[in-house]
Amino acid sequence: MNGKKLLAGAAVLVVAGVSVSSAVRDETLAPPPIVDYGPVRLVAFDSCDNALTELRRAMSPYVSAYGLGGQRFLTMESSATDNSAGVAQKNVPDAPTAATPPTQQQGHSTTNVHEQGVDEPDIVKTDGKRVVSIADGKLRVIDVASRAITGTVDLGERRASQLLVSGDRALVVADSPVPMLKPSLPPDRPSFAPETATELVLVDLKGLKEISSLKTDGFYLDARQIGGTARVVVRSQPRLPWVYPDQTTNEAGSLRRNKEILQSEPISSWLPRYELTENGAKSSGTLVDCANVSRPTAPSATSMLTVLTFELSGQLGTGQPVSIVADGDTVYGTDRSLYIADDHRLLPELPARPPVQRPITTAIHQFDIGNPGPPKHVASGDVNGTLLNQYSLSEHEGVLRVATTTGTETRCCWRMPADVVPQQDIAPAPSESFVTTLRREGNQLAKVGQVGGLGKGERIYSVRFIGKLGYVVTFRQTDPLYTLDLSDPKQPRVTGELKITGFSAYLHPAGDGRLIGVGQEATEQGRTTGTQVSLFDVANPASPQRLAQYHLPNSNSEAQFDPHAFLFWPQDGTLVIPVSANRTNYEVSSLVLRVEGNQLRDTGRIVEPSSPNNYGGPRRTIVIGDQLWSISNAGVQVTARSGLAQQAWLPFTQ
């Protein structure tokens, strides 16, 4: 996302890439947006009246007889939402030590995160003395010394999904089961903008009580925590009361009415709303004022991004919100910068127009989070192609490295109502992957260098940047593991390539010039056959080698798409991932391996005792002293790290 001008020093996320014609005609077929791949500037609205005029103009080309978009409705492609992590590296003098894993506090492990010192939300947190988990709508606190559940906070009907912890405070992220506004869509119509609400709940872990809650309309994207400061990113969409063709109104009439609705709705229909419960009192309203909203020079006005900042030691309040008329899908953070990226895949299709193949770019926006309070936007830039996930981004010594794939994305991939006949999909251009380096120059993220030609005809399955090295895995039928030298940002280059069957969906540094990969083994024709764990030697980036492989047929692992499920304890080489296998019965367990020299040794499985609430199996395993604590929706199992003898089982019965 790109941005330039901010109001009152407040920074916001931005999106860019698709602009609309400045002259919007009230015709059935509005002119298509102009795709602009130049630098994106972030500007402020002059007034609320100007904001409303611009938002209506920007949204007009997307209005159809069915609301936003044509008769077809957008859904994210599997390739766009694949959360597999990635890799990248090179032959420089420090290659053997560049893959040194982040230092973990002695005695207990923590959430597996992208950048050291930047915490990420997860379903389990520990400080070595207590374990905090969320499952089945309840937050539970387990005392490590007594191996007992010491408290439970019932979160009600909220669908709690993640949490962050700072001292005796926990911030729980949940989907509210009750939308903030009554849905405007008929129940049989899929929607580009389903009604939903994100709720943030601040919990006192000492008093075991809810302190306050903040509900905002929209989707939760991600969050990052530095010390006691949490920043949460949400995406909201306009709340316009669209009408739809029915027995009394044909498509032409519905389109005409929707255009009238667009021109009559107030500015508040675009602005996100909030409901705050604090100190027994409730308040609600518009989360941000229109005068404090920024936009790219060419917004689509179909969504808005908001960054909320919370000091977890205090009250929630409304989170010092900063908003922009934009979309976004990927959040990456260091201890000084927050990056938001958007590849425009969530734009609705233009009505009454056949799918067209368009080059896709990803806009990236950098925000300074080095000071207390809301982030400050400092630079923006664009790269060709799409990201896999946050591991496609990495900042090192002031240079942002970005791994993208081009050629696989078109505007043809939609979920369609049953009564609509699909049109012929447009064949995508041949895919190719790149690593681009960017450096801040003024308020722009300017391109410094680029290397391409990675995995032609394939797409990225995982990326990892470590120091001046990079690793990229692409896959279609075989798995090329590319090593890259990024020591000279102006001339990044591929230094080595390893072709093996299968692929790694997550890459993790293992020290001593080694890399661990978790993914799937596959046949030479590209058919996956089960979970695969690989140990790579990348000490010589010109000749990467696989030292060891472990294959569990007919299985999958959550660690393939969620690195938080991956545990590596470098002190003794313990490696744990959850696996689900289809054998005689459906089995879920934690696979425990040990990295010993150049070998991967199978040391056993952690399987939960049978119980009425036992479903899903263990999802996270953490190290505390000489024990492994495995947490699921059913309870907590404690096993000895050596030998895996069960020492305790704490069922979640309340």
Coordinates of N, CA, C and O in Angstrom, one line a residue, residues 336-435:
R336 N 10.4 -1.9 14.8 CA 10.3 -0.4 14.5 C 9.2 -0.1 13.4 O 8.8 1.0 13.3
S337 N 8.9 -1.1 12.6 CA 8.0 -0.8 11.5 C 6.8 -1.8 11.4 O 7.0 -3.0 11.8
L338 N 5.7 -1.3 10.9 CA 4.6 -2.1 10.6 C 4.3 -2.0 9.1 O 4.2 -0.8 8.6
Y339 N 4.2 -3.1 8.4 CA 3.9 -3.1 7.0 C 2.5 -3.7 6.8 O 2.2 -4.7 7.3
I340 N 1.7 -3.0 5.9 CA 0.5 -3.6 5.4 C 0.5 -3.7 3.9 O 0.9 -2.8 3.2
A341 N 0.2 -4.9 3.4 CA 0.2 -5.1 2.0 C -1.2 -5.5 1.4 O -2.0 -6.1 2.1
D342 N -1.4 -5.1 0.2 CA -2.7 -5.4 -0.5 C -2.4 -5.6 -2.0 O -1.8 -4.9 -2.7
D343 N -2.9 -6.8 -2.4 CA -2.8 -7.1 -3.9 C -4.1 -7.0 -4.6 O -4.2 -7.5 -5.7
H344 N -5.1 -6.3 -4.0 CA -6.3 -5.9 -4.7 C -7.2 -7.1 -5.1 O -8.0 -7.0 -6.0
R345 N -6.9 -8.3 -4.6 CA -7.7 -9.4 -5.0 C -9.2 -9.4 -4.4 O -10.0 -10.1 -4.8
L346 N -9.4 -8.5 -3.5 CA -10.8 -8.4 -2.9 C -11.7 -7.4 -3.5 O -12.8 -7.2 -3.1
L347 N -11.2 -6.8 -4.6 CA -12.1 -5.8 -5.3 C -13.2 -6.6 -6.0 O -13.0 -7.7 -6.6
P348 N -14.5 -6.1 -5.9 CA -15.6 -6.8 -6.6 C -15.4 -6.7 -8.1 O -14.8 -5.8 -8.6
E349 N -16.0 -7.6 -8.8 CA -15.9 -7.6 -10.3 C -16.8 -6.4 -10.8 O -17.9 -6.1 -10.2
L350 N -16.4 -5.8 -11.8 CA -17.2 -4.8 -12.5 C -18.4 -5.5 -13.1 O -18.3 -6.5 -13.7
P351 N -19.6 -4.9 -12.9 CA -20.8 -5.6 -13.4 C -20.9 -5.6 -14.9 O -20.4 -4.7 -15.6
A352 N -21.5 -6.7 -15.4 CA -21.8 -6.8 -16.8 C -20.6 -6.8 -17.7 O -20.6 -6.5 -18.8
R353 N -19.4 -7.2 -17.1 CA -18.2 -7.2 -17.9 C -17.6 -8.6 -17.8 O -17.5 -9.2 -16.7
P354 N -17.2 -9.2 -18.9 CA -16.6 -10.6 -18.8 C -15.2 -10.5 -18.0 O -14.6 -9.4 -17.9
P355 N -14.8 -11.6 -17.5 CA -13.5 -11.6 -16.8 C -12.4 -11.2 -17.8 O -12.4 -11.5 -19.0
V356 N -11.4 -10.4 -17.3 CA -10.3 -9.9 -18.1 C -9.0 -10.2 -17.3 O -9.0 -10.1 -16.1
Q357 N -8.0 -10.6 -18.0 CA -6.7 -10.8 -17.4 C -6.0 -9.5 -17.1 O -5.8 -8.8 -18.0
R358 N -5.7 -9.3 -15.9 CA -5.0 -8.0 -15.6 C -3.7 -8.3 -14.8 O -3.7 -9.2 -13.9
P359 N -2.7 -7.6 -15.0 CA -1.5 -7.8 -14.2 C -1.8 -7.4 -12.8 O -2.6 -6.4 -12.5
I360 N -1.3 -8.1 -11.8 CA -1.6 -7.8 -10.4 C -0.4 -7.2 -9.7 O 0.7 -7.7 -9.9
T361 N -0.6 -6.2 -9.0 CA 0.5 -5.6 -8.2 C 0.1 -5.7 -6.7 O -1.0 -5.7 -6.4
T362 N 1.1 -5.6 -5.9 CA 0.9 -5.5 -4.5 C 1.4 -4.2 -3.9 O 2.6 -3.9 -4.2
A363 N 0.6 -3.5 -3.3 CA 0.9 -2.2 -2.7 C 1.4 -2.5 -1.3 O 0.8 -3.3 -0.5
I364 N 2.5 -1.8 -0.8 CA 3.0 -2.0 0.5 C 3.2 -0.7 1.2 O 3.7 0.3 0.6
H365 N 2.8 -0.6 2.4 CA 2.8 0.6 3.2 C 3.6 0.4 4.5 O 3.3 -0.5 5.2
Q366 N 4.6 1.3 4.7 CA 5.4 1.2 5.9 C 5.0 2.2 6.9 O 4.8 3.4 6.6
F367 N 4.9 1.8 8.2 CA 4.5 2.7 9.3 C 5.5 2.6 10.4 O 6.0 1.6 10.7
D368 N 5.9 3.8 10.9 CA 6.8 3.9 12.0 C 6.1 3.6 13.3 O 5.1 4.3 13.6
I369 N 6.5 2.6 14.0 CA 5.8 2.2 15.3 C 6.8 2.3 16.5 O 6.6 1.8 17.5
G370 N 7.9 3.1 16.2 CA 9.0 3.2 17.2 C 8.6 4.1 18.4 O 9.3 4.1 19.4
N371 N 7.5 4.9 18.3 CA 7.1 5.8 19.3 C 5.7 5.3 19.9 O 4.9 4.7 19.2
P372 N 5.4 5.7 21.1 CA 4.0 5.4 21.6 C 2.9 6.0 20.8 O 3.1 7.0 20.1
G373 N 1.8 5.4 20.9 CA 0.6 5.9 20.2 C 0.5 5.3 18.8 O 1.1 4.3 18.5
P374 N -0.4 5.9 18.0 CA -0.7 5.3 16.7 C 0.5 5.3 15.8 O 1.4 6.2 15.9
P375 N 0.6 4.4 14.8 CA 1.7 4.4 13.9 C 1.7 5.6 13.0 O 0.7 6.2 12.7
K376 N 2.9 5.9 12.5 CA 3.0 7.1 11.6 C 3.4 6.5 10.2 O 4.5 5.9 10.1
H377 N 2.6 6.8 9.2 CA 3.0 6.4 7.8 C 4.2 7.1 7.4 O 4.3 8.3 7.5
V378 N 5.2 6.4 6.8 CA 6.5 7.0 6.4 C 6.8 6.7 4.9 O 7.5 7.5 4.3
A379 N 6.3 5.6 4.3 CA 6.6 5.3 2.9 C 5.7 4.3 2.4 O 5.1 3.5 3.1
S380 N 5.5 4.3 1.0 CA 4.7 3.3 0.3 C 5.4 2.9 -1.0 O 6.2 3.7 -1.5
G381 N 5.1 1.7 -1.5 CA 5.7 1.3 -2.8 C 4.8 0.2 -3.4 O 3.9 -0.3 -2.7
D382 N 5.2 -0.2 -4.6 CA 4.5 -1.3 -5.3 C 5.5 -2.3 -5.8 O 6.6 -1.9 -6.2
V383 N 5.0 -3.6 -5.9 CA 5.8 -4.6 -6.5 C 4.9 -5.4 -7.4 O 3.7 -5.5 -7.1
N384 N 5.4 -6.0 -8.5 CA 4.5 -6.9 -9.3 C 4.3 -8.2 -8.6 O 5.1 -8.7 -7.9
G385 N 3.1 -8.7 -8.9 CA 2.8 -10.1 -8.3 C 2.1 -10.0 -7.0 O 1.7 -9.0 -6.5
T386 N 1.9 -11.2 -6.4 CA 1.2 -11.4 -5.2 C 2.1 -12.1 -4.1 O 3.0 -12.8 -4.5
L387 N 1.8 -11.8 -2.9 CA 2.5 -12.4 -1.8 C 1.9 -13.7 -1.4 O 0.7 -14.0 -1.6
L388 N 2.7 -14.6 -0.7 CA 2.1 -15.8 -0.2 C 1.5 -15.5 1.2 O 0.4 -15.8 1.5
N389 N 2.3 -14.9 2.1 CA 1.9 -14.5 3.4 C 2.9 -13.6 4.0 O 3.8 -13.0 3.3
Q390 N 2.9 -13.4 5.3 CA 3.8 -12.4 5.9 C 5.3 -12.8 5.8 O 6.2 -11.9 5.8
Y391 N 5.6 -14.1 5.6 CA 7.0 -14.5 5.5 C 7.5 -14.1 4.1 O 8.7 -14.2 3.8
S392 N 6.7 -13.6 3.2 CA 7.2 -13.1 1.9 C 7.8 -11.7 2.1 O 8.4 -11.2 1.1
L393 N 7.7 -11.1 3.3 CA 8.3 -9.8 3.6 C 9.3 -9.9 4.6 O 9.2 -10.7 5.6
S394 N 10.4 -9.2 4.5 CA 11.4 -9.1 5.5 C 12.2 -7.9 5.4 O 12.7 -7.5 4.3
E395 N 12.4 -7.2 6.5 CA 13.3 -6.0 6.6 C 14.6 -6.3 7.2 O 14.7 -6.9 8.3
H396 N 15.7 -5.9 6.5 CA 17.0 -6.1 7.1 C 17.9 -4.9 6.7 O 18.1 -4.6 5.5
E397 N 18.5 -4.3 7.7 CA 19.4 -3.1 7.6 C 18.7 -2.1 6.7 O 19.4 -1.6 5.7
G398 N 17.5 -1.8 6.9 CA 16.8 -0.7 6.2 C 16.3 -1.1 4.8 O 15.7 -0.3 4.1
V399 N 16.5 -2.4 4.4 CA 16.0 -2.8 3.1 C 14.9 -3.8 3.3 O 15.0 -4.8 4.1
L400 N 13.8 -3.6 2.6 CA 12.7 -4.5 2.6 C 12.8 -5.5 1.4 O 12.9 -5.1 0.3
R401 N 12.8 -6.8 1.7 CA 12.9 -7.8 0.7 C 11.5 -8.4 0.5 O 10.8 -8.7 1.5
V402 N 11.0 -8.6 -0.7 CA 9.6 -9.0 -1.0 C 9.7 -10.1 -2.0 O 10.2 -10.0 -3.1
A403 N 9.1 -11.3 -1.7 CA 8.9 -12.4 -2.6 C 7.5 -12.4 -3.2 O 6.6 -12.5 -2.4
T404 N 7.4 -12.4 -4.5 CA 6.1 -12.5 -5.1 C 6.0 -13.4 -6.3 O 7.1 -13.8 -6.9
T405 N 4.8 -13.8 -6.7 CA 4.6 -14.6 -7.9 C 3.7 -13.9 -8.8 O 2.7 -13.3 -8.4
T406 N 4.1 -13.8 -10.1 CA 3.2 -13.2 -11.1 C 2.7 -14.2 -12.0 O 3.2 -15.3 -12.1
G407 N 1.6 -13.8 -12.7 CA 1.1 -14.7 -13.8 C 0.0 -15.6 -13.4 O -0.7 -16.2 -14.3
T408 N -0.2 -15.9 -12.1 CA -1.2 -16.9 -11.7 C -2.5 -16.3 -11.3 O -3.5 -17.0 -11.1
E409 N -2.6 -14.9 -11.2 CA -3.8 -14.3 -10.8 C -4.5 -13.6 -11.9 O -3.9 -12.9 -12.7
T410 N -5.8 -13.9 -12.1 CA -6.6 -13.2 -13.1 C -7.9 -12.7 -12.4 O -8.2 -13.2 -11.3
R411 N -8.7 -11.9 -13.1 CA -10.0 -11.5 -12.5 C -11.1 -12.4 -13.0 O -12.2 -12.0 -13.3
C412 N -10.8 -13.7 -13.0 CA -11.8 -14.7 -13.5 C -12.3 -15.6 -12.5 O -13.2 -16.4 -12.8
C413 N -11.8 -15.5 -11.3 CA -12.0 -16.6 -10.3 C -13.1 -16.1 -9.3 O -12.7 -15.4 -8.4
W414 N -14.3 -16.5 -9.4 CA -15.4 -16.0 -8.6 C -16.3 -17.2 -8.2 O -16.4 -18.2 -8.8
R415 N -16.9 -16.9 -7.0 CA -18.0 -17.9 -6.6 C -19.3 -17.3 -7.2 O -19.6 -16.2 -7.0
M416 N -20.1 -18.2 -7.8 CA -21.2 -17.8 -8.6 C -22.5 -18.4 -8.0 O -22.5 -19.5 -7.6
P417 N -23.6 -17.6 -8.0 CA -24.9 -18.2 -7.6 C -25.3 -19.3 -8.6 O -24.8 -19.3 -9.7
A418 N -26.1 -20.2 -8.1 CA -26.4 -21.4 -8.9 C -27.2 -21.1 -10.2 O -27.1 -21.8 -11.1
D419 N -27.8 -19.9 -10.2 CA -28.6 -19.6 -11.4 C -27.9 -18.8 -12.4 O -28.4 -18.3 -13.4
V420 N -26.5 -18.7 -12.2 CA -25.7 -17.9 -13.2 C -24.8 -18.9 -13.9 O -24.2 -19.8 -13.3
V421 N -24.8 -18.9 -15.2 CA -24.0 -19.8 -16.1 C -22.6 -19.3 -16.1 O -22.3 -18.1 -16.4
P422 N -21.6 -20.1 -15.7 CA -20.2 -19.6 -15.7 C -19.7 -19.2 -17.1 O -20.1 -19.9 -18.1
Q423 N -18.9 -18.2 -17.1 CA -18.2 -17.9 -18.4 C -16.9 -18.6 -18.5 O -16.3 -19.0 -17.5
Q424 N -16.4 -18.7 -19.6 CA -15.1 -19.3 -19.8 C -14.0 -18.6 -19.1 O -13.9 -17.4 -19.2
D425 N -13.2 -19.3 -18.3 CA -12.1 -18.7 -17.6 C -11.0 -18.3 -18.5 O -10.8 -19.0 -19.5
I426 N -10.3 -17.3 -18.2 CA -9.2 -16.9 -19.1 C -8.0 -17.6 -18.6 O -7.6 -17.6 -17.4
A427 N -7.2 -18.2 -19.5 CA -6.0 -18.9 -19.1 C -5.0 -18.0 -18.6 O -4.7 -16.9 -19.2
P428 N -4.5 -18.2 -17.4 CA -3.5 -17.3 -16.8 C -2.2 -17.3 -17.5 O -1.8 -18.3 -18.2
A429 N -1.5 -16.2 -17.4 CA -0.2 -16.1 -18.0 C 0.8 -17.1 -17.3 O 0.6 -17.4 -16.1
P430 N 1.9 -17.5 -17.9 CA 2.8 -18.4 -17.2 C 3.3 -17.7 -15.9 O 3.7 -16.5 -15.9
S431 N 3.4 -18.5 -14.8 CA 3.8 -17.9 -13.6 C 5.3 -17.8 -13.5 O 6.0 -18.6 -14.1
E432 N 5.7 -16.9 -12.6 CA 7.2 -16.7 -12.4 C 7.3 -16.0 -11.0 O 6.4 -15.2 -10.7
S433 N 8.3 -16.3 -10.3 CA 8.5 -15.7 -9.0 C 9.7 -14.8 -8.9 O 10.7 -15.0 -9.7
F434 N 9.6 -13.7 -8.1 CA 10.7 -12.7 -8.0 C 11.0 -12.4 -6.5 O 10.1 -12.6 -5.6
V435 N 12.1 -11.9 -6.3 CA 12.5 -11.3 -5.0 C 12.9 -9.9 -5.3 O 13.9 -9.7 -6.1

